[in-house]
Every structure is written in C-alpha cells, then in structure tokens.
GROMACS .gro file of C-alpha atoms in nm:
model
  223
    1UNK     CA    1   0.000   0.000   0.000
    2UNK     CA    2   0.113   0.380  -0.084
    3UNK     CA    3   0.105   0.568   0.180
    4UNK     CA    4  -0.035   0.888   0.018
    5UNK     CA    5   0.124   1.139   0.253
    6UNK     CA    6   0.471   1.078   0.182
    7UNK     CA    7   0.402   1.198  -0.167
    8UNK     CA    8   0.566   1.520  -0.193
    9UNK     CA    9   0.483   1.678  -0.527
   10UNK     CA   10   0.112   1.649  -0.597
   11UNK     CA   11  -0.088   1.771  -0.912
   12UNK     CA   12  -0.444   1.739  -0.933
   13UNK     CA   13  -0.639   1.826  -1.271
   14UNK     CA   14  -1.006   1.789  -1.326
   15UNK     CA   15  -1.328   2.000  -1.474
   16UNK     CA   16  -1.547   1.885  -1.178
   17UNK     CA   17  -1.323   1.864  -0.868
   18UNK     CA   18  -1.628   1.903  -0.636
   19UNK     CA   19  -1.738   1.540  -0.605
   20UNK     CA   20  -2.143   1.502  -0.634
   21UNK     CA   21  -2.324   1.424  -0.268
   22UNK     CA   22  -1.951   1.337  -0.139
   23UNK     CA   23  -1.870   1.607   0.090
   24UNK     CA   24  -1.655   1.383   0.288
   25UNK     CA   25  -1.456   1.305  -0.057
   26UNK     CA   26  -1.454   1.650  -0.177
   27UNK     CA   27  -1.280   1.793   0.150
   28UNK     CA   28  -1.046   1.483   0.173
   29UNK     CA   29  -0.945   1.619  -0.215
   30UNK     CA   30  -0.889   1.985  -0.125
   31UNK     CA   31  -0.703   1.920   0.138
   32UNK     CA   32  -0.456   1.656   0.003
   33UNK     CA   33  -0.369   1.879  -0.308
   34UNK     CA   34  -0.409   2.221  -0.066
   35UNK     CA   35  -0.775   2.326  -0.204
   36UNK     CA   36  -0.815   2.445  -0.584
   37UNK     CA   37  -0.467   2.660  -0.716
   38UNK     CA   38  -0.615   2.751  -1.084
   39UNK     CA   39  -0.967   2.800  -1.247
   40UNK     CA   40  -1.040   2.834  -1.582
   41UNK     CA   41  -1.420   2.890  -1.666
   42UNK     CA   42  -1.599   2.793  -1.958
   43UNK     CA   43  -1.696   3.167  -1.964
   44UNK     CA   44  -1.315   3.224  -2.044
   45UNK     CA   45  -1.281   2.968  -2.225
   46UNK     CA   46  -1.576   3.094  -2.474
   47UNK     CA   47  -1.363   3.435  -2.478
   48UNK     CA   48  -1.087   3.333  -2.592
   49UNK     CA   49  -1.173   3.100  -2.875
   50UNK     CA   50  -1.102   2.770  -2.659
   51UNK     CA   51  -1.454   2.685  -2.719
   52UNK     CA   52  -1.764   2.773  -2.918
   53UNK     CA   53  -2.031   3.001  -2.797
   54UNK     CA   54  -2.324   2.834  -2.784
   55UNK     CA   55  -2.757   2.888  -2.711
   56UNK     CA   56  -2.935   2.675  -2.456
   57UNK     CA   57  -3.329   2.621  -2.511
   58UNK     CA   58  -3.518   2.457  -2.228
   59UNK     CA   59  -3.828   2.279  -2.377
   60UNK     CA   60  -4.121   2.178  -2.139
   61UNK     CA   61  -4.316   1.888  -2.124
   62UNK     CA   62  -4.592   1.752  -1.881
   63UNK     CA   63  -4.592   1.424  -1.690
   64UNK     CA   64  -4.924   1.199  -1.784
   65UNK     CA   65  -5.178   1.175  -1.580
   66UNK     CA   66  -5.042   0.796  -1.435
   67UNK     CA   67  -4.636   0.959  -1.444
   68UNK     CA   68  -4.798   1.230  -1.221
   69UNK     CA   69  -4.966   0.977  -0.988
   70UNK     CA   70  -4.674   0.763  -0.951
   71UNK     CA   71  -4.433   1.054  -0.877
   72UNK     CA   72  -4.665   1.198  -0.629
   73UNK     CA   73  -4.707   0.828  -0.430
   74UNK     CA   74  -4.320   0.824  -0.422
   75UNK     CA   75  -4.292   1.178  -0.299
   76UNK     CA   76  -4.495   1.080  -0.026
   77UNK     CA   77  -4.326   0.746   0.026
   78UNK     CA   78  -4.025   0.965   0.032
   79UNK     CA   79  -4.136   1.212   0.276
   80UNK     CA   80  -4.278   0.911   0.517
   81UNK     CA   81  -3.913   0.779   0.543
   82UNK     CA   82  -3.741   1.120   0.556
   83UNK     CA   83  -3.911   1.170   0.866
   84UNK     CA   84  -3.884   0.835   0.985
   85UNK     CA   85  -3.664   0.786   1.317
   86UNK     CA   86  -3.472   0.477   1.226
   87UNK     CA   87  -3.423   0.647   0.860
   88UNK     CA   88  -3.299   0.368   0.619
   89UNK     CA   89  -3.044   0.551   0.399
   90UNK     CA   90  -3.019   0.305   0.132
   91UNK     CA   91  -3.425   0.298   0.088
   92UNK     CA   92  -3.439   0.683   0.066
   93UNK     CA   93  -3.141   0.686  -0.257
   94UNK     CA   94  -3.381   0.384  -0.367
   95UNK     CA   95  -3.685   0.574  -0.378
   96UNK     CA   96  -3.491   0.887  -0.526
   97UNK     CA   97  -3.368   0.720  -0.857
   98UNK     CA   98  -3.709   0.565  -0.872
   99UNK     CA   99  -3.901   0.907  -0.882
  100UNK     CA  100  -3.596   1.093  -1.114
  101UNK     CA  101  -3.649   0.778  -1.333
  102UNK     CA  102  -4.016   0.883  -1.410
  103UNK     CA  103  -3.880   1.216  -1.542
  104UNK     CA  104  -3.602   1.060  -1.713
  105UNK     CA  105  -3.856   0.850  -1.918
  106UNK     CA  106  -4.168   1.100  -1.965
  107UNK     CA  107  -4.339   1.005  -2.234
  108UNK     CA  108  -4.403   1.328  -2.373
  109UNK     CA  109  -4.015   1.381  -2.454
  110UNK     CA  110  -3.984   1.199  -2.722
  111UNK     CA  111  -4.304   1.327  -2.936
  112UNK     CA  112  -4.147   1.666  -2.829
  113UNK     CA  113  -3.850   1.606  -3.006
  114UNK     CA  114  -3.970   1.469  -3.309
  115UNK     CA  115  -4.189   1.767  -3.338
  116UNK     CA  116  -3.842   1.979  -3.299
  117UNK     CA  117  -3.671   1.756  -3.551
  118UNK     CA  118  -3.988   1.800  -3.804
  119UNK     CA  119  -3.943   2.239  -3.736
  120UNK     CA  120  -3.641   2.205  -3.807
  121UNK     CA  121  -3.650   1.995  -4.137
  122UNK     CA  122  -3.540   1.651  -4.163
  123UNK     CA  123  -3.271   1.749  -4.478
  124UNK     CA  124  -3.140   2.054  -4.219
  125UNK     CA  125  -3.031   1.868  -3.919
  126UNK     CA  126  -2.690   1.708  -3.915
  127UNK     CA  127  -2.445   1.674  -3.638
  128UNK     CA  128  -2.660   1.586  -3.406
  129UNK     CA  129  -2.602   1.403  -3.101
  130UNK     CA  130  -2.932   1.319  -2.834
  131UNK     CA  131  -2.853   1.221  -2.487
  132UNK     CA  132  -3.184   0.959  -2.373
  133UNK     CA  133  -3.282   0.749  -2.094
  134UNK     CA  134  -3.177   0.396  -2.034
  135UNK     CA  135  -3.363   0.173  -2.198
  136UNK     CA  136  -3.483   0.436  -2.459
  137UNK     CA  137  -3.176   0.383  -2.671
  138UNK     CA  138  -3.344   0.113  -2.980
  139UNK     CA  139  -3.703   0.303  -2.946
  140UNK     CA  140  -3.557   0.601  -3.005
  141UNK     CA  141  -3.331   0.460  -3.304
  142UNK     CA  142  -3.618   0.310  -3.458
  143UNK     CA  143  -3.886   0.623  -3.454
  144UNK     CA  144  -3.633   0.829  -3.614
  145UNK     CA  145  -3.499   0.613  -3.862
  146UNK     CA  146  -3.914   0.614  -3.941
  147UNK     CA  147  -3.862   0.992  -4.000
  148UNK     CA  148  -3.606   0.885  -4.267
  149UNK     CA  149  -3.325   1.032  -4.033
  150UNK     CA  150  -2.988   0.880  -4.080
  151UNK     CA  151  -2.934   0.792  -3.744
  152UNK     CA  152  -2.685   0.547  -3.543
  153UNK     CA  153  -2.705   0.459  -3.191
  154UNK     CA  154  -2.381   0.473  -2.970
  155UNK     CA  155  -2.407   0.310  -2.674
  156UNK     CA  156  -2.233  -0.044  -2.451
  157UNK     CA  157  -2.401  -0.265  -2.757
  158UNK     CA  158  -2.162  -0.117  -3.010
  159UNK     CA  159  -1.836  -0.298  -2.985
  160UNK     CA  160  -1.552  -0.079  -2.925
  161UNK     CA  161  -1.365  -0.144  -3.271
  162UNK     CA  162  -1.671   0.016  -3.448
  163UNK     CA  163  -1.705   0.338  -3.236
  164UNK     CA  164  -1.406   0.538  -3.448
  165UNK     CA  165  -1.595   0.411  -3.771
  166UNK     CA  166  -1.933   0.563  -3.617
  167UNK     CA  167  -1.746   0.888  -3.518
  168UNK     CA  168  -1.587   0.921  -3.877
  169UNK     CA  169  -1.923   0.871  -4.028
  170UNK     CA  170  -2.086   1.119  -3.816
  171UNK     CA  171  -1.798   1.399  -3.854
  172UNK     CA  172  -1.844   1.334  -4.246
  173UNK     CA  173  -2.206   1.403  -4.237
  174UNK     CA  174  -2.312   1.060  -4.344
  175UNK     CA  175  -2.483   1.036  -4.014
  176UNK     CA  176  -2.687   1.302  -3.906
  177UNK     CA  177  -2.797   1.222  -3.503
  178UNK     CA  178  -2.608   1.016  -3.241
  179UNK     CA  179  -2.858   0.826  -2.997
  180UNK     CA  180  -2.647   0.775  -2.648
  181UNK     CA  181  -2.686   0.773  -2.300
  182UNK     CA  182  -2.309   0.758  -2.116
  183UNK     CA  183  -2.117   0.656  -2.350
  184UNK     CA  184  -2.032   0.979  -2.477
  185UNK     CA  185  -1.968   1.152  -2.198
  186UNK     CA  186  -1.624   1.079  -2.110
  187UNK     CA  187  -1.292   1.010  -2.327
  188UNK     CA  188  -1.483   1.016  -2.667
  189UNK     CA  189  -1.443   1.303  -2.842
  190UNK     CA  190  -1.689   1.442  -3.113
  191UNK     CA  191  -1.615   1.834  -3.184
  192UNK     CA  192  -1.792   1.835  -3.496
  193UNK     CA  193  -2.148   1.867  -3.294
  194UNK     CA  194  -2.349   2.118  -3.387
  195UNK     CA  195  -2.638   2.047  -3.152
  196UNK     CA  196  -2.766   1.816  -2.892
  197UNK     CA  197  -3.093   1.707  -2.721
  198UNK     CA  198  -3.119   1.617  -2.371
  199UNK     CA  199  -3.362   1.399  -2.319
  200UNK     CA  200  -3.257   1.275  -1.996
  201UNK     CA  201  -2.975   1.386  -1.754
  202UNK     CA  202  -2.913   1.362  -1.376
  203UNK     CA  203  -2.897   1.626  -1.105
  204UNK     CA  204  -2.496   1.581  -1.135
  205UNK     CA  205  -2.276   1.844  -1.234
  206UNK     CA  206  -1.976   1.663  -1.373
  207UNK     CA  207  -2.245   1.503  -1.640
  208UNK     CA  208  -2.345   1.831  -1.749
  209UNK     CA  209  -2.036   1.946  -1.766
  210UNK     CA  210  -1.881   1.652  -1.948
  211UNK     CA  211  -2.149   1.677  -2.181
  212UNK     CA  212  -2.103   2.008  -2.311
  213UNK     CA  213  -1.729   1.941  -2.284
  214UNK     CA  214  -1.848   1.698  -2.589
  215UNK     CA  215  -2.037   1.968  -2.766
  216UNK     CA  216  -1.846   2.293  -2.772
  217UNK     CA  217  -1.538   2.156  -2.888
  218UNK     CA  218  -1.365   2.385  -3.185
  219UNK     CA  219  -1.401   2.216  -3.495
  220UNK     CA  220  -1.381   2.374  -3.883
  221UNK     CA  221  -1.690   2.573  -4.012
  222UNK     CA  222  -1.873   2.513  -3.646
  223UNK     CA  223  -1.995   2.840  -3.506
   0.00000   0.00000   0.00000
C-alpha cells in the first residue's frame, strides 16, 4: 500500500473537482492537493476561442396523468421515510432514482422532439447528437430512422472497434444524429457537434459538464 502522505509533489487536474453528494470526498481532495490553485471557466474559455459560444433552449413537457400519480405516491413514500426515526439511507437513494427515473422516461419527450426535428427539417439537421434514458436507446433509433433520419445509436451494444468508424461517419455528415446515453460523456471526443438534445440527464454536475465538454469543442466551419 502507498502511503499517500509521503508523496511530496502532488498535481491534481479535473473539470469537476467538487465530487457530487460526497462532501466527505470533496474535503479529503482539497485538502490533500491544498484546495483548488487555478480556475479556468468555460466563460473564459468561450472568450478566448477555446470553445464555441453556444444557445441553450429549455423545452417543457408535462408528466401523464399515471407519471404524475406515480411521482406523487413516491414523494410521499419519500417524505414518510425522511421523517422516519430509524431512517434507512439506502431505501431513501432507492426511492430517489425511482421518482428521477419517471422524469427521465416521460413520455411526452420523445413526441417533443420529433416535433423539434420535423421544425427544423429533416434534410437541415446534421451533427446531431441526443442524450436519452436507459432503456430508450433502440425506441428512439427506430422512430427516427421512421422519419427517414440517418441515425446510429452509440451506446455499450456497439463494440468498441466500431465506435471510431461511427465517429468518422458522423464527422463526415453521413450520419446526421447520435442516440447515447453515457457513453459519450467521457474520453470520446466528437467536436464536430453542432447540436444536442437532452432527453434525460441527472442532477450531477460533472455530467453536465462533461457533456457540453463533448459539444463545444472547436471544430472547422462550427460556429
């Protein structure tokens, strides 16, 4: 075993450094490299032509009538064991992912992008990349293939030896949208994006952040 504080000269580098509902890890971090020596922003970055400036639309949609119901029953499942005196940790982060799940998966999401997709004309949209829920990955393929969309999906089912291929075929404009969920957000880099969809995305900052870490890379003729 190292023993970490006989290491003298200590360099720490990363966009998210603050490490999500880990306060414990966070301050064990700050302290072994002696807190946070150097920012640089994406603000800054956007200044000085290390990334591309970029718009951000929020779209809303409504839960159905059953998403609503079942949201509401675990908000006050949630709220009963909150309160509870012998509070069972691992039940509460149960019910949690259970209740962000029903947003992640709304129903009215993916009829609201299509009718995006449609605005914007099918023969217009290229470099394209939509983030979706679990499990949403081949239903989402599918419908907009249907829209005669030349789409490709990129997630754990495509073996690792075809990824470059599917990232050369997107950068040449042979495929117009990207369907993924994780696989995108860390060590795979695609600057010739243009735009992406968020379908579905957790609470966590680092995911944001790695995500548009994906997106507003400089690339030629991107703007």
């Amino acid at each position: 075993h190292i023993n970490l504080k006989n290491i003298q000269v200590r360099i720490g580098l990363s966009a998210t450094p603050d490490r999500w509902w880990d306060e414990e890890g966070t301050s064990y971090l700050k302290s072994f490299f002696n807190d946070v020596v150097y920012i640089y922003s994406l603000d800054k970055a956007i200044e000085e032509d290390k990334l591309t400036p970029y718009k951000y639309y929020p779209q809303i949609v409504s839960l159905t009538d059953a998403e609503l119901n079942r949201y509401n029953a675990l908000t006050l499942r949630i709220i009963k064991y909150f309160n509870s005196k012998d509070r069972d940790e691992e039940l509460l982060s149960q019910l949690n992912r259970q209740r962000a799940l029903i947003l992640s998966k709304a129903e009215q999401k993916i009829p609201k992008l299509i009718q995006l997709l449609l605005e914007k004309g099918i023969d217009q949209i290229s470099h394209t990349i939509v983030y979706c829920a679990e499990n949403q990955v081949n239903l989402l393929t599918q419908q907009l293939s249907e829209l005669g969309l030349r789409v490709h999906k990129f997630d754990s089912t495509v073996p690792t030896k075809e990824r470059r291929k599917v990232l050369m075929r997107f950068a040449d404009g042979e495929l117009q949208i990207l369907i993924a969920i994780k696989c995108l957000d860390e060590g795979v880099d695609v600057p010739s994006t243009r735009c992406a969809y968020f379908l579905a995305s957790t609470s966590n900052p680092r995911e944001f952040v790695q995500r548009r870490g994906r997106i507003l890379r400089n690339y030629e003729g991107k703007h």
